Every structure is written in C-alpha cells, then in structure tokens.
Coordinates of C-alpha atoms in Angstrom, one line a residue:
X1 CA 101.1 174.3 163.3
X2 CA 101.7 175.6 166.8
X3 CA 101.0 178.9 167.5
X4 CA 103.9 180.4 167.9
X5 CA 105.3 178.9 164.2
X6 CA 102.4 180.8 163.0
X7 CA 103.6 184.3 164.3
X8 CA 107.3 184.2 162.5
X9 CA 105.4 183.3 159.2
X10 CA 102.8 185.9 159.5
X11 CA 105.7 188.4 160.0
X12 CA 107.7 187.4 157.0
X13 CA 104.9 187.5 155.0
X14 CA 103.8 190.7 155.8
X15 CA 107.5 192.0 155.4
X16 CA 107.2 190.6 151.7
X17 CA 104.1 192.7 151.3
X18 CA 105.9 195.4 153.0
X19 CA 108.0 195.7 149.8
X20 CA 105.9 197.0 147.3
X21 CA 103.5 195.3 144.3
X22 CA 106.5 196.2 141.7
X23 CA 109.1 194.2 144.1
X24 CA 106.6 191.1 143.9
X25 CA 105.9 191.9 140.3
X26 CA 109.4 191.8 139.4
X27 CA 109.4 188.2 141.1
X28 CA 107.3 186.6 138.9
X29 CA 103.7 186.7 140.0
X30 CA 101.2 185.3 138.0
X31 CA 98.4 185.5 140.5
X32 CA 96.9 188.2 142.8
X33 CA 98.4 187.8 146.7
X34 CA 95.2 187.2 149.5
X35 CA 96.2 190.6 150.6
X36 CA 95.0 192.4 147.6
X37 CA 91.9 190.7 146.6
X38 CA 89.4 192.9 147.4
X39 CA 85.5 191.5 148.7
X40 CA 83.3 191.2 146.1
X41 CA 81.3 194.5 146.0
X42 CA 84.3 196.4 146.3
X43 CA 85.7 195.2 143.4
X44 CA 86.5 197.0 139.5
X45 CA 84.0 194.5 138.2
X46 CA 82.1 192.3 140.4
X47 CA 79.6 189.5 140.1
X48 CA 76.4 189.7 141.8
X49 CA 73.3 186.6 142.3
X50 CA 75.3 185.4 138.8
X51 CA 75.3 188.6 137.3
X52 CA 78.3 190.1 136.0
X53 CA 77.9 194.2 136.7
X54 CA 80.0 196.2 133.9
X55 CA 81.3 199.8 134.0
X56 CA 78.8 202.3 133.1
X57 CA 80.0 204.4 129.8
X58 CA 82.4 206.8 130.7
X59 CA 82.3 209.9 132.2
X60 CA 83.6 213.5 130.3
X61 CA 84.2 215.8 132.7
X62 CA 83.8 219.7 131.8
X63 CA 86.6 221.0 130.0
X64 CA 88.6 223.9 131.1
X65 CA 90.9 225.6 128.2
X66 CA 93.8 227.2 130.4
X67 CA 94.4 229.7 127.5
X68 CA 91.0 230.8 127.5
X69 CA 90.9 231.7 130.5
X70 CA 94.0 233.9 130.5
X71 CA 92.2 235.7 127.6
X72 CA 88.7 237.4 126.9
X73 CA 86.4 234.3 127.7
X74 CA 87.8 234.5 130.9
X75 CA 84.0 235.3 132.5
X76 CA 82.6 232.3 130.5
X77 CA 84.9 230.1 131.4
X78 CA 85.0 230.9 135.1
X79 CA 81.7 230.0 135.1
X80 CA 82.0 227.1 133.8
X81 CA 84.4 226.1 136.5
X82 CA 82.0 226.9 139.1
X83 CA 79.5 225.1 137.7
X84 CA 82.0 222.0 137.5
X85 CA 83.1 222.6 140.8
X86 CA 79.5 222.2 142.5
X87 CA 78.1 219.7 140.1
X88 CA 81.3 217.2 139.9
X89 CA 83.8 218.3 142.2
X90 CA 86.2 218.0 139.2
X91 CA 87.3 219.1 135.8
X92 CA 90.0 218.8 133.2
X93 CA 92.7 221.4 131.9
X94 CA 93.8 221.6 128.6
X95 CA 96.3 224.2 126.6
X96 CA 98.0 224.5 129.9
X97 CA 101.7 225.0 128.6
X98 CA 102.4 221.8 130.1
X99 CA 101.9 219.5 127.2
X100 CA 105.5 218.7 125.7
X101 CA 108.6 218.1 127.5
X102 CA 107.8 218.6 131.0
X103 CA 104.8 216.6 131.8
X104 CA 106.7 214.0 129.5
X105 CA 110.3 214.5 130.8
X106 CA 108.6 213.6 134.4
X107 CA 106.6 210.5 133.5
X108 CA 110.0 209.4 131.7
X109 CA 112.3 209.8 135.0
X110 CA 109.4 208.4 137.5
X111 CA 109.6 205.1 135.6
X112 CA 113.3 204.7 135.3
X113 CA 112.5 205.2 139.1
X114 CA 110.1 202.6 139.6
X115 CA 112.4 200.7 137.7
X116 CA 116.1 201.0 139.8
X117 CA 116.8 197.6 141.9
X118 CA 114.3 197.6 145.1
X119 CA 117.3 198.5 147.2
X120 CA 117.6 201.6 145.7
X121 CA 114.0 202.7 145.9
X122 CA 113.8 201.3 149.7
X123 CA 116.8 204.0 151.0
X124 CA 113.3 206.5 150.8
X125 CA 110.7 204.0 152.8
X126 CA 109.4 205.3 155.9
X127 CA 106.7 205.2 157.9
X128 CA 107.1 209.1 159.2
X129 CA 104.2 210.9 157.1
X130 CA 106.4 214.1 157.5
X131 CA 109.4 213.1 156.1
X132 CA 110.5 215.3 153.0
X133 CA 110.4 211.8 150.4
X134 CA 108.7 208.7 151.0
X135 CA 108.8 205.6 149.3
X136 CA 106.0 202.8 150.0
X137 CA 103.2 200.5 148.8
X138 CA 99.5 200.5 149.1
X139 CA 97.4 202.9 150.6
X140 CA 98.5 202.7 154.2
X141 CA 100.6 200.3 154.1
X142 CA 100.6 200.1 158.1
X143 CA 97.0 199.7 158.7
X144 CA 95.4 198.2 155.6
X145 CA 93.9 194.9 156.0
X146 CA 93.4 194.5 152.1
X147 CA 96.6 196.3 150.5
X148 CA 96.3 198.3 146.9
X149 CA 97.6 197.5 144.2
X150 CA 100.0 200.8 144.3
X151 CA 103.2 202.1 145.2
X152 CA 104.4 205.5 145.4
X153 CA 106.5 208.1 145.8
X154 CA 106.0 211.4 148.0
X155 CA 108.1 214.4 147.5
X156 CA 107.5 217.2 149.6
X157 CA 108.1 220.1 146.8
X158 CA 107.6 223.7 148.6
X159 CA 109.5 225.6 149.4
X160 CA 111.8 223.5 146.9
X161 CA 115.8 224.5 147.7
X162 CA 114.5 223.2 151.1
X163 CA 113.4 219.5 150.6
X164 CA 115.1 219.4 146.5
X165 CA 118.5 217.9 148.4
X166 CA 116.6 215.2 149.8
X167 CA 115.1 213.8 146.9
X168 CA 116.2 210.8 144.6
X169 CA 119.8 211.4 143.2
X170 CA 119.1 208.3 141.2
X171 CA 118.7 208.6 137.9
X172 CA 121.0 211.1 137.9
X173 CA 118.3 213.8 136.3
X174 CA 116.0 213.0 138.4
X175 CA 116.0 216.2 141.1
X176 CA 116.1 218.2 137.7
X177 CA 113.5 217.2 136.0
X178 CA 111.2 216.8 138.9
X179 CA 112.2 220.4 140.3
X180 CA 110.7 222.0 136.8
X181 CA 107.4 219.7 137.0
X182 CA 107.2 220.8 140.6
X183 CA 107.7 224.9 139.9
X184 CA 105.4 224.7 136.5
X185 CA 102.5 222.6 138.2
X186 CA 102.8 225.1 141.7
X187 CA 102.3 228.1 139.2
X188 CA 99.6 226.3 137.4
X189 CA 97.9 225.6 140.7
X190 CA 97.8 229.3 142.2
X191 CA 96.2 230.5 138.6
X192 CA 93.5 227.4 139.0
X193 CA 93.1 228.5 142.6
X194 CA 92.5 232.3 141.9
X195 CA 90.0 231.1 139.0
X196 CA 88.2 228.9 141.6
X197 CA 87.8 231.5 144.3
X198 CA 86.6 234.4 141.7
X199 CA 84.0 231.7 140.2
X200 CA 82.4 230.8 143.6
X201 CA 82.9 234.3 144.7
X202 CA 84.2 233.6 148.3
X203 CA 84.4 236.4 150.6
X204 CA 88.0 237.1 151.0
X205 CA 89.2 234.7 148.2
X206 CA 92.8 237.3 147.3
X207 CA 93.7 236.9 150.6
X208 CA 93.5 233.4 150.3
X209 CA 94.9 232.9 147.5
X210 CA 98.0 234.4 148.7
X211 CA 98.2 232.9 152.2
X212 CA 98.0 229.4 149.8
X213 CA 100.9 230.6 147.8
X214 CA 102.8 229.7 150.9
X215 CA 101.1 226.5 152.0
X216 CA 102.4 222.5 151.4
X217 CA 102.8 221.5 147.7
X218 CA 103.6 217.4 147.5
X219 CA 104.2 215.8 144.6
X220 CA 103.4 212.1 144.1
X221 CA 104.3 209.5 141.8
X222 CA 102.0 206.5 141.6
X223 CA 103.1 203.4 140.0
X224 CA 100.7 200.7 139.3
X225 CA 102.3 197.5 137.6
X226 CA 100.5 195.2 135.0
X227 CA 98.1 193.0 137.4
X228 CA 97.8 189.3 136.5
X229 CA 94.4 189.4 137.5
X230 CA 92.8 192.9 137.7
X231 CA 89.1 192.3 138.3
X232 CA 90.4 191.3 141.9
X233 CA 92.1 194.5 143.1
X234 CA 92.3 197.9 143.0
X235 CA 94.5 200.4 142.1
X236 CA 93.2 203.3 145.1
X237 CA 90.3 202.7 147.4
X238 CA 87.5 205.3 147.3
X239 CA 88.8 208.5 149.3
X240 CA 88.4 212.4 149.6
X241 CA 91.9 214.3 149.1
X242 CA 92.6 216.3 152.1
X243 CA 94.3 219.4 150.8
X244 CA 93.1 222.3 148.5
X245 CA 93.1 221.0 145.2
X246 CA 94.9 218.2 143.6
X247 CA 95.9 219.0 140.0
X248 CA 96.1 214.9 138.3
X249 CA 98.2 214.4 135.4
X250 CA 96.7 212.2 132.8
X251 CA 97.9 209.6 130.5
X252 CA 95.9 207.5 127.4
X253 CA 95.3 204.5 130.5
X254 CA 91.4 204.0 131.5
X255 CA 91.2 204.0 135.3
X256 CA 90.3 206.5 137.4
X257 CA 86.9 207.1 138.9
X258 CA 84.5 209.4 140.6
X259 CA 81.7 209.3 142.7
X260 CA 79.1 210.9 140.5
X261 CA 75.5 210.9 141.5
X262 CA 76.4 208.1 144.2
X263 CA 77.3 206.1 141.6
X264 CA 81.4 204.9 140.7
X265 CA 82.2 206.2 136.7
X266 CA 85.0 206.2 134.8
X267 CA 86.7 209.5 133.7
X268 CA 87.7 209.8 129.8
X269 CA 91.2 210.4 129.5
X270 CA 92.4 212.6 127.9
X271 CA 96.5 212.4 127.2
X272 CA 98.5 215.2 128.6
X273 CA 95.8 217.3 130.5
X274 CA 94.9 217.4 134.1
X275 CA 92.0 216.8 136.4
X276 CA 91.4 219.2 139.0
X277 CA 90.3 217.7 142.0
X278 CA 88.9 219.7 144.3
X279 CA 89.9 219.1 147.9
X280 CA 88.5 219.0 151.6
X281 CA 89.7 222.3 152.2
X282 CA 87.9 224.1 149.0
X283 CA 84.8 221.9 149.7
X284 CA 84.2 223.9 153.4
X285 CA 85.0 227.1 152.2

C-alpha cells in the first residue's frame, strides 16, 4: 500500500476512535482496539518473566462522618482529616445528606445520557477546554497515543444560571437534576474546604475559603462501558487533579486507585459516599 492510501485510512480510523468507547461498544466489539491496549507494565494486571502480578488487598481509606463533624467531635474529627490529608492525600465522606435521591437521581440521568443515539451526545464534542459542556472520549483525546477506555461529560457548573442553559436538554430532566447535584456537592465542598484549612491550620485559611466560594466548580460524568477484555486497558491513566479538591462519588464497582507508598492500590468502595481528593492547589498551600 502506497503511502498516500495509508494517510486517508489512518484518518478514518482515528475519526472512529474520535467517537467515543460507548459509540464502538454499541457496535459490537468483542475485542479491545490497538489504540487502547496499554504496554505491559502499565496495565490493571500484567504479566512479568511468566509471572502473573495481582492487585494488592484493598485499600480503606480514613473515614470522615460529615455529621460529626458538624457536631461536638468536630476537633477529633478535624484531626483526622489532617492526618488523612498528609498521609494519603485522600478520604471518604459519609452521612453527608447526599445519600438518597440526589446522588441517585444523578447517576440515573447521566446513563440515560450515555445512552441517547451518538448524534445526540456529539452536538456537545469539542476540542475548546473552555467551553461551558463538553462531550469526548479518552483522556486527551487529541494527544493520546494509547486512548482510555473512557468518555465523559464536562459541565462547567458555577456560577450555574450562567452555564445551566447550555447544558444537555436531553433527557428532558436532565438540567434539573444535574443543577441540584451541582448546588448540594458546591455546598458540600466549601464545608470540606473550611474543615481542611482549620485541620492543617493554614495561615489565612477564612480568607481563602471565601475567595474559593467564588472560584470554577466542573462537574464530570465519566462513563466507562463493559470492556471485552479488561486486563488490556485502563479506565484513567495515573494523574494529579489540578484544582482544589475533587469530591468523587462512589458506586458498589471496584476500580479506582491511588498511589500509596509508591505503590498502585485499590480503594474499597463504599456505595453512596465520596472520596475527597485533594488537589494541586491544596497540596502547595
């Protein structure tokens, strides 16, 4: 094949990729693409001279009850946060208020979502990091060489009556649903924010607190279909999160990992709480 037949195939097949994993999911694939198979030691579970390295057991993070630390714990438990932000760099909530219908209503909507025709979900691709939704696939889906096994949605959520007209009007209580996730999880984030200063007692943490009241929320969805073969892939590649903290909701599904003592573990889930992550911003404070 000449080289310039290659070129047009190339193209076409990276405009496939382009697409998302749930587009090519919703195909019919039965194996993993070349573009998401990962090299060896970056994978979930990879072999090694014949060996097959497992998982280590499961890592429990420290646990943070919200409603104790609106009560008269609150000094226990504040240190406990501070001792979870410098040892792990993360914790789980629980008794946050969020438990019933809106952390459930928004997991509902996000799949009927994931699951409209792709040329519904495409009106939000884009390429501009800035716009107020975006729809897309991987990682970055313009520069990675090995693509995740991921898409997404971004909604940029504060302040809301600004960007809530641009988001998905389909389903139809979409915007509504999201908008109440969006409010509760912003209020739940100043509260963990406050907590966090007052337990690593930074110099000038109110004032901080308040200037963050005003800063970027973003809400994203991330939707990872059933793999065909998951030992090849990966869901995220390892990364820091570049904002202030990222509050993770959590389902009963085994996945997500943390660099703990230079080595990759396995978080226990626990169903309905959240993990605080703390982010590059906290981390040089």
């Amino acid at each position: 094949m000449s080289p310039s037949m290659v070129a047009p195939v190339m193209e076409e097949e990276n405009k496939k990729y382009q697409k998302g994993v749930k587009h090519l999911c919703d195909n019919g694939l039965t194996k993993v693409p070349t573009k998401y198979i990962w090299p060896e030691p970056d994978r979930p579970i990879f072999t090694k001279s014949d060996k097959l390295i497992k998982p280590k057991q499961n890592l429990k993070l420290p646990l943070i009850d919200f409603a104790e630390l609106l009560g008269p714990n609150r000094p226990h438990v504040l240190r406990t946060i501070a001792e979870a932000c410098k040892t792990y760099g993360f914790f789980q909530v629980v008794n946050h208020g969020m438990e019933g219908d809106v952390s459930k209503n928004m997991i509902e909507v996000c799949k009927r979502f994931f699951e409209l025709p792709y040329e519904e979900r495409s009106k939000y691709m884009s390429s501009d990091m800035s716009a107020p939704v975006r729809y897309g696939t991987s990682f970055n889906q313009i520069k990675d060489n090995v693509f995740c096994w991921r898409d997404f949605l971004k909604l940029y959520a504060h302040p809301l009556p600004e960007y809530l007209p641009h988001w998905p009007s389909s389903p139809s209580d979409f915007r509504s649903l999201a908008a109440t996730y969006a409010k509760e999880t912003k209020e739940m984030f100043e509260m963990m924010v406050k907590a966090i200063l007052e337990s690593l007692e930074i110099d000038g943490g109110d004032e901080a607190a308040e200037e963050l009241e005003e800063g970027s929320q973003v809400v994203v969805v991330n939707c990872y279909p059933p793999c065909p073969e998951p030992e090849l892939t990966l869901g995220m590649p390892p990364h820091s999160d570049y904002g202030f903290l990222t509050l993770l909701l959590q389902d009963d599904v085994e996945g997500l990992q943390i660099l703990f003592r230079d080595e990759w573990v396995t978080v226990d889930p626990i169903p309905g709480s959240f993990v605080v992550n703390v982010g590059d911003h906290l981390e040089v404070c």
